[in-house]
PDB file of N, CA and C in Angstrom:
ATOM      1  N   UNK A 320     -76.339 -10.666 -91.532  1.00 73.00           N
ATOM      2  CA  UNK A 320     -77.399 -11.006 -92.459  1.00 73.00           C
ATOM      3  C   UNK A 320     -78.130  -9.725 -92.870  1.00 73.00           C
ATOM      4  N   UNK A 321     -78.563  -9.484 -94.286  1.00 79.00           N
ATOM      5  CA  UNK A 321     -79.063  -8.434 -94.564  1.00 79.00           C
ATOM      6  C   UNK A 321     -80.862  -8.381 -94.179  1.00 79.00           C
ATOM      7  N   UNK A 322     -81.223  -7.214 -93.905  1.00 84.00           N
ATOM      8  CA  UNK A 322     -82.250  -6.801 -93.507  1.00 84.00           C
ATOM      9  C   UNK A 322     -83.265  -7.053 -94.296  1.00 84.00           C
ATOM     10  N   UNK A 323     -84.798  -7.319 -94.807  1.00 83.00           N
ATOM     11  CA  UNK A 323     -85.751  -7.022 -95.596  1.00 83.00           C
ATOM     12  C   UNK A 323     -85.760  -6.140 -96.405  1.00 83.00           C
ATOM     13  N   UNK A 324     -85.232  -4.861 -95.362  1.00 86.00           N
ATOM     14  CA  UNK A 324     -85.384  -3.751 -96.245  1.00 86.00           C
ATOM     15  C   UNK A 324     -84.545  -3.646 -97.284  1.00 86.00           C
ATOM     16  N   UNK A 325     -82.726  -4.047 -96.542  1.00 90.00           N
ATOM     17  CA  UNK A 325     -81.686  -3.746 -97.277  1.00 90.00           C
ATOM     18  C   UNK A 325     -82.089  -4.553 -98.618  1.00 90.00           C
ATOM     19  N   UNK A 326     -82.693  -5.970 -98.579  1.00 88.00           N
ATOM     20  CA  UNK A 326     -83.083  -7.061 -99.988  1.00 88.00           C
ATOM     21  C   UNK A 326     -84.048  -5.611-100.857  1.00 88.00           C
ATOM     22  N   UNK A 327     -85.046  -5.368-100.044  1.00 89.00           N
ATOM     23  CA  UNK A 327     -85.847  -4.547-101.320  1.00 89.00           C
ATOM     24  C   UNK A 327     -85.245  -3.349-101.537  1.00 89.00           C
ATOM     25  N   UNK A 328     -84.165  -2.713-100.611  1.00 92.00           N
ATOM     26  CA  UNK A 328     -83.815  -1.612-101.554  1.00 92.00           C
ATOM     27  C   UNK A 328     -82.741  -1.845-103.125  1.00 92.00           C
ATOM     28  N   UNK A 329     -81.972  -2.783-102.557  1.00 92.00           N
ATOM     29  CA  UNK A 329     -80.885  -3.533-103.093  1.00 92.00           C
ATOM     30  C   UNK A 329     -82.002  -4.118-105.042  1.00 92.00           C
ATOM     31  N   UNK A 330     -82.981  -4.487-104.556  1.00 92.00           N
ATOM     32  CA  UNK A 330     -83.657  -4.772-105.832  1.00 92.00           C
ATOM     33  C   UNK A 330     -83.945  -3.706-106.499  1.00 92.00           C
ATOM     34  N   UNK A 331     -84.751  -3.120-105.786  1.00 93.00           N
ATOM     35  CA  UNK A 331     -85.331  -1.924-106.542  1.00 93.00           C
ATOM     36  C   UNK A 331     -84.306  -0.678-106.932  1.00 93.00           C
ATOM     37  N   UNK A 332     -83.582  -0.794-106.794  1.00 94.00           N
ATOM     38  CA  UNK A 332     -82.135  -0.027-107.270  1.00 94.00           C
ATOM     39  C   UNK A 332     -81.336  -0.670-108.332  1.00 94.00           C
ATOM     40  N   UNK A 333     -81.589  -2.027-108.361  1.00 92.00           N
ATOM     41  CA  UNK A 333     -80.879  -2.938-109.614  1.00 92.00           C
ATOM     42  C   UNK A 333     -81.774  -2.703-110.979  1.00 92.00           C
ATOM     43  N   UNK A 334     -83.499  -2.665-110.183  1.00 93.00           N
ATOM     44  CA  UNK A 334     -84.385  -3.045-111.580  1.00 93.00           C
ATOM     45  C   UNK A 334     -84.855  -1.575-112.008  1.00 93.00           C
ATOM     46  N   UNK A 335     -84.553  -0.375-111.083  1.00 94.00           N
ATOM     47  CA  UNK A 335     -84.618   1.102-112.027  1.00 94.00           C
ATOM     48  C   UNK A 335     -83.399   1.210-112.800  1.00 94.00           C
ATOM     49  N   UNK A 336     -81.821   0.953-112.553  1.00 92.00           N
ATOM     50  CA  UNK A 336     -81.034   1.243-113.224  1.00 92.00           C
ATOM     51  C   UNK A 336     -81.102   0.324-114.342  1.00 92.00           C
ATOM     52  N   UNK A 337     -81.852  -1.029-113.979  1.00 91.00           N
ATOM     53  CA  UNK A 337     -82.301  -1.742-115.582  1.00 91.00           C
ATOM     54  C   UNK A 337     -82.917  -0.859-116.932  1.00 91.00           C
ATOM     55  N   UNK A 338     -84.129  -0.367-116.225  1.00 92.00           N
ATOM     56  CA  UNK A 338     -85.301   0.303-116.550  1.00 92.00           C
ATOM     57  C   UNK A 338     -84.486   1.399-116.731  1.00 92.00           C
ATOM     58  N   UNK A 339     -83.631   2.191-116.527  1.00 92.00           N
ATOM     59  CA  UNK A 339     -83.006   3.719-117.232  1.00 92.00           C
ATOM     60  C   UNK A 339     -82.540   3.013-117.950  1.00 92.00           C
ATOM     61  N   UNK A 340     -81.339   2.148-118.459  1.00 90.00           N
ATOM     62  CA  UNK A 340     -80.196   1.886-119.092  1.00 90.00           C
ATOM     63  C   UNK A 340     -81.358   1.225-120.942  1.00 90.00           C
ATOM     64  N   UNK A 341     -82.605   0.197-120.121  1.00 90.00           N
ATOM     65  CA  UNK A 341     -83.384   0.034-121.497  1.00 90.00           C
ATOM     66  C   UNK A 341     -83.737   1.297-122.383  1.00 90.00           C
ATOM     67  N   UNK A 342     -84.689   2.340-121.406  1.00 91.00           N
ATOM     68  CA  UNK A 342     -84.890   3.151-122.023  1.00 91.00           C
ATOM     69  C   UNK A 342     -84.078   4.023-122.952  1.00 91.00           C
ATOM     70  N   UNK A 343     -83.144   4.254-122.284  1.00 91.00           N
ATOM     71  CA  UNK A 343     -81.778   5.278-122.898  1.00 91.00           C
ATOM     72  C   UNK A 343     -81.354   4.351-124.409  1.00 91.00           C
ATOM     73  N   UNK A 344     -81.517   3.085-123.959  1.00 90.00           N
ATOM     74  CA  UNK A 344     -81.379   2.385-125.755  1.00 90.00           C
ATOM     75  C   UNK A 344     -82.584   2.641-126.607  1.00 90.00           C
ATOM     76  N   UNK A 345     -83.673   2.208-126.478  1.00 89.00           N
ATOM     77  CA  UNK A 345     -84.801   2.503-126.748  1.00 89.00           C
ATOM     78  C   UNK A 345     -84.965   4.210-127.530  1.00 89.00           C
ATOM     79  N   UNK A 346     -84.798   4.807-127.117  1.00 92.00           N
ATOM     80  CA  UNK A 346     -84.211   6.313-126.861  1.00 92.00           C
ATOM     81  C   UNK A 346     -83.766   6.746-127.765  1.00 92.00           C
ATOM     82  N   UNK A 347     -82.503   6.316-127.978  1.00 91.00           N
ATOM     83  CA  UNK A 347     -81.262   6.100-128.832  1.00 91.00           C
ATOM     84  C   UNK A 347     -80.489   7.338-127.966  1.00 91.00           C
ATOM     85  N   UNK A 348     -80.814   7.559-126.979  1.00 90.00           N
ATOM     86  CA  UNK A 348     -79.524   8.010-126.129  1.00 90.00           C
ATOM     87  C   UNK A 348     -77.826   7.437-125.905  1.00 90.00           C
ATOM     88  N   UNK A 349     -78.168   6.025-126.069  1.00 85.00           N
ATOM     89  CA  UNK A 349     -76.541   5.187-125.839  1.00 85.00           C
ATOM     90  C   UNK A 349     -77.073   3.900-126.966  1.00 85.00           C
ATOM     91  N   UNK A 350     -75.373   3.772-127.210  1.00 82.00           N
ATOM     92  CA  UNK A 350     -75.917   2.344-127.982  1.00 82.00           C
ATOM     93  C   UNK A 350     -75.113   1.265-127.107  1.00 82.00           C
ATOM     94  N   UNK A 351     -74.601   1.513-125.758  1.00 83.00           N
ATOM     95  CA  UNK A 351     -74.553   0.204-124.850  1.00 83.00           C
ATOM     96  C   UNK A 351     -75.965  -0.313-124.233  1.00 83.00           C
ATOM     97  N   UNK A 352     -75.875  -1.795-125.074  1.00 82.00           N
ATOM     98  CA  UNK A 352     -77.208  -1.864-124.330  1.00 82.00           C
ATOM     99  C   UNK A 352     -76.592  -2.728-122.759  1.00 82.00           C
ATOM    100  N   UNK A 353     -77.699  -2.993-122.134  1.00 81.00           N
ATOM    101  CA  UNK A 353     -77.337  -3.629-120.801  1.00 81.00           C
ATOM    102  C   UNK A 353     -77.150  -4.865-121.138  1.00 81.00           C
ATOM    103  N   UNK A 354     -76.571  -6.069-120.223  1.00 85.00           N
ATOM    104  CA  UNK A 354     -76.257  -7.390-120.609  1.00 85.00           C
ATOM    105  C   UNK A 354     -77.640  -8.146-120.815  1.00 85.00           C
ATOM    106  N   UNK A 355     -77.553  -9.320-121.178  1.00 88.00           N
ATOM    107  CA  UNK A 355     -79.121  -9.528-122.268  1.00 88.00           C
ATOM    108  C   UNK A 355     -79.618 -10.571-121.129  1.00 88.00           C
ATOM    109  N   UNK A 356     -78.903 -10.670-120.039  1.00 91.00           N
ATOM    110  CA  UNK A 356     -79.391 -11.957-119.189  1.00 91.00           C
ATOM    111  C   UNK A 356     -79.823 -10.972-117.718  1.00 91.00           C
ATOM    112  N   UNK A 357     -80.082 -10.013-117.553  1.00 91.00           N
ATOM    113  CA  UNK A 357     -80.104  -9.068-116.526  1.00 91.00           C
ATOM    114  C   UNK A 357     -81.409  -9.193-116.220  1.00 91.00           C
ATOM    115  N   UNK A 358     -82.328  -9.038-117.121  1.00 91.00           N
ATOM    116  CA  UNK A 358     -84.033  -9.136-116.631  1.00 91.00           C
ATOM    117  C   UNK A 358     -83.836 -10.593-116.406  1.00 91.00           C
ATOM    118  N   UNK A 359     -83.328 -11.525-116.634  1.00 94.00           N
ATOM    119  CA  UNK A 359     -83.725 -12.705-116.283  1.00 94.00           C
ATOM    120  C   UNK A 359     -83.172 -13.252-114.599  1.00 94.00           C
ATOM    121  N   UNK A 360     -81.937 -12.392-114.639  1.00 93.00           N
ATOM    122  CA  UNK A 360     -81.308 -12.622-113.023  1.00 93.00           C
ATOM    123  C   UNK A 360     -82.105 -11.792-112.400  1.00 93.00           C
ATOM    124  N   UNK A 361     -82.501 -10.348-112.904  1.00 93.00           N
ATOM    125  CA  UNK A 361     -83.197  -9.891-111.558  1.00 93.00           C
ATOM    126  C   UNK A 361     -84.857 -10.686-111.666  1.00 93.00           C
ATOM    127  N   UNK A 362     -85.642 -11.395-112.532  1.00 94.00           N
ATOM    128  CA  UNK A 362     -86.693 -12.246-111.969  1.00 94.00           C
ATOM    129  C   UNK A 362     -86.256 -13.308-110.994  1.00 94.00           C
ATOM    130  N   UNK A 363     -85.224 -13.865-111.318  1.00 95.00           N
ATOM    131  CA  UNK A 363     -84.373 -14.879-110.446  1.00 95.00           C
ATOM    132  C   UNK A 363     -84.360 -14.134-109.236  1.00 95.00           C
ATOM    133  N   UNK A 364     -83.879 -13.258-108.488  1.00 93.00           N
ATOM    134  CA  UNK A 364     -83.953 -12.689-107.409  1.00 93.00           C
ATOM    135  C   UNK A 364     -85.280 -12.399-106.933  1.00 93.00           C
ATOM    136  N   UNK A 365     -85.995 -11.494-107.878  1.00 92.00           N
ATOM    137  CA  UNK A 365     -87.480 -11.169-106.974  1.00 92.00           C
ATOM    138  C   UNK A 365     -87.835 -12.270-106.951  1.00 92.00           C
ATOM    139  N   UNK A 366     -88.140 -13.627-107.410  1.00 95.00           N
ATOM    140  CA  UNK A 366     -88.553 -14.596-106.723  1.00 95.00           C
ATOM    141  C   UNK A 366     -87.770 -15.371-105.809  1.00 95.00           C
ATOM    142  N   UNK A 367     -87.067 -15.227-105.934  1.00 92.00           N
ATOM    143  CA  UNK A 367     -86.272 -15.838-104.394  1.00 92.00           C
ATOM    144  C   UNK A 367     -85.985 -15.183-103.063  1.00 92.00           C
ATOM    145  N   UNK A 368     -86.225 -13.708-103.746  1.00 90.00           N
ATOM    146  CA  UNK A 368     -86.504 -13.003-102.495  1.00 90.00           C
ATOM    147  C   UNK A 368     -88.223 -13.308-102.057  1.00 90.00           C
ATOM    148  N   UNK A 369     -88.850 -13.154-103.019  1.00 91.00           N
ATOM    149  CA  UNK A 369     -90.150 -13.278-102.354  1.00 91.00           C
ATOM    150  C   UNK A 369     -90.407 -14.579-101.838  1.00 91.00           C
ATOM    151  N   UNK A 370     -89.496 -16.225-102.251  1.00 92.00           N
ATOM    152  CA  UNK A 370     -90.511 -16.747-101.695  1.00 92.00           C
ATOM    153  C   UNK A 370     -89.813 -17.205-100.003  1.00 92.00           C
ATOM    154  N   UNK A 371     -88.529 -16.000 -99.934  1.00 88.00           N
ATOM    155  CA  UNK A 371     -87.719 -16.292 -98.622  1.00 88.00           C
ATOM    156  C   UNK A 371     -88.717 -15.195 -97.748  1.00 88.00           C
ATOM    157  N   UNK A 372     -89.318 -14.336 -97.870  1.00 87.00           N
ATOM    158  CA  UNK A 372     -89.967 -13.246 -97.676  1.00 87.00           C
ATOM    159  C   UNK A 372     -91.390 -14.381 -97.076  1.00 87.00           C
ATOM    160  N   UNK A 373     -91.789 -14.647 -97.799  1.00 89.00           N
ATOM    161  CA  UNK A 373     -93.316 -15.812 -97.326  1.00 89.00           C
ATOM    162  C   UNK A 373     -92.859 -16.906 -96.268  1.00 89.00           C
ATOM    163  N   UNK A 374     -91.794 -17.740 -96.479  1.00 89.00           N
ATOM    164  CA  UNK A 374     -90.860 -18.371 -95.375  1.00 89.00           C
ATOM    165  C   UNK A 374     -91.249 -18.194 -94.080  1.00 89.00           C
ATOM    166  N   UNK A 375     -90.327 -16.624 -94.358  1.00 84.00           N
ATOM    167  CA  UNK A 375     -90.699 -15.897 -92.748  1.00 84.00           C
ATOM    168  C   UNK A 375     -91.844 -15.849 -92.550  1.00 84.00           C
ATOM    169  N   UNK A 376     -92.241 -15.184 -92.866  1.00 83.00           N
ATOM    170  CA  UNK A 376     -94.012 -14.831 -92.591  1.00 83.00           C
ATOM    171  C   UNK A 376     -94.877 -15.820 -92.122  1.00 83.00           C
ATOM    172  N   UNK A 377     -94.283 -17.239 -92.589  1.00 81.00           N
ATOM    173  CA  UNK A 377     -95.236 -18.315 -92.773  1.00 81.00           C
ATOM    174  C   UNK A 377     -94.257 -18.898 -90.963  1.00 81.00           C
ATOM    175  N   UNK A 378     -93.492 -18.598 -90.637  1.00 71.00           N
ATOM    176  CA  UNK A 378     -92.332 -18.895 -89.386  1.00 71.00           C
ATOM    177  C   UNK A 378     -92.585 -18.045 -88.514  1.00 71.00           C
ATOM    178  N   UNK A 379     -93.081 -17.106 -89.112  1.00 61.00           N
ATOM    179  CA  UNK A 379     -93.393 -16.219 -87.726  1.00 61.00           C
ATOM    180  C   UNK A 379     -94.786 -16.221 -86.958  1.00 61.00           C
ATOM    181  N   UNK A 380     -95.445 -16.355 -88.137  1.00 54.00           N
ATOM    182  CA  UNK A 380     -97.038 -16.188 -87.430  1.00 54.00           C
ATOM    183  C   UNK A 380     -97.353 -17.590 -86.640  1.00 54.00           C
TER     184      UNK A 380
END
């Protein structure tokens, strides 16, 4: 089973390479943009990570 940490590094490594790949369009550095459903899967994740994250918290104390 993956760690807390491994979930938030694993995010926050998905939603900067989001955040470069927008900008660089934005930019006009590249004209691949990223897939158009990507901000919507990674909100899908930070909330399901967060509300497995409260779970615990709420199981442990």
């Amino acid at each position: 089973m993956k760690t807390l940490a491994d979930r938030v590094l694993f995010y926050t490594r998905k939603a900067n390479s989001y955040s470069q790949r927008r900008y660089d369009v934005l930019t006009g550095r590249t004209t691949q943009r990223p897939p158009s459903n990507r901000f919507v899967r990674l909100i899908a994740y930070r909330d399901a990570f967060r509300s497995r994250v409260e779970a615990e918290r709420g199981a442990s104390l």
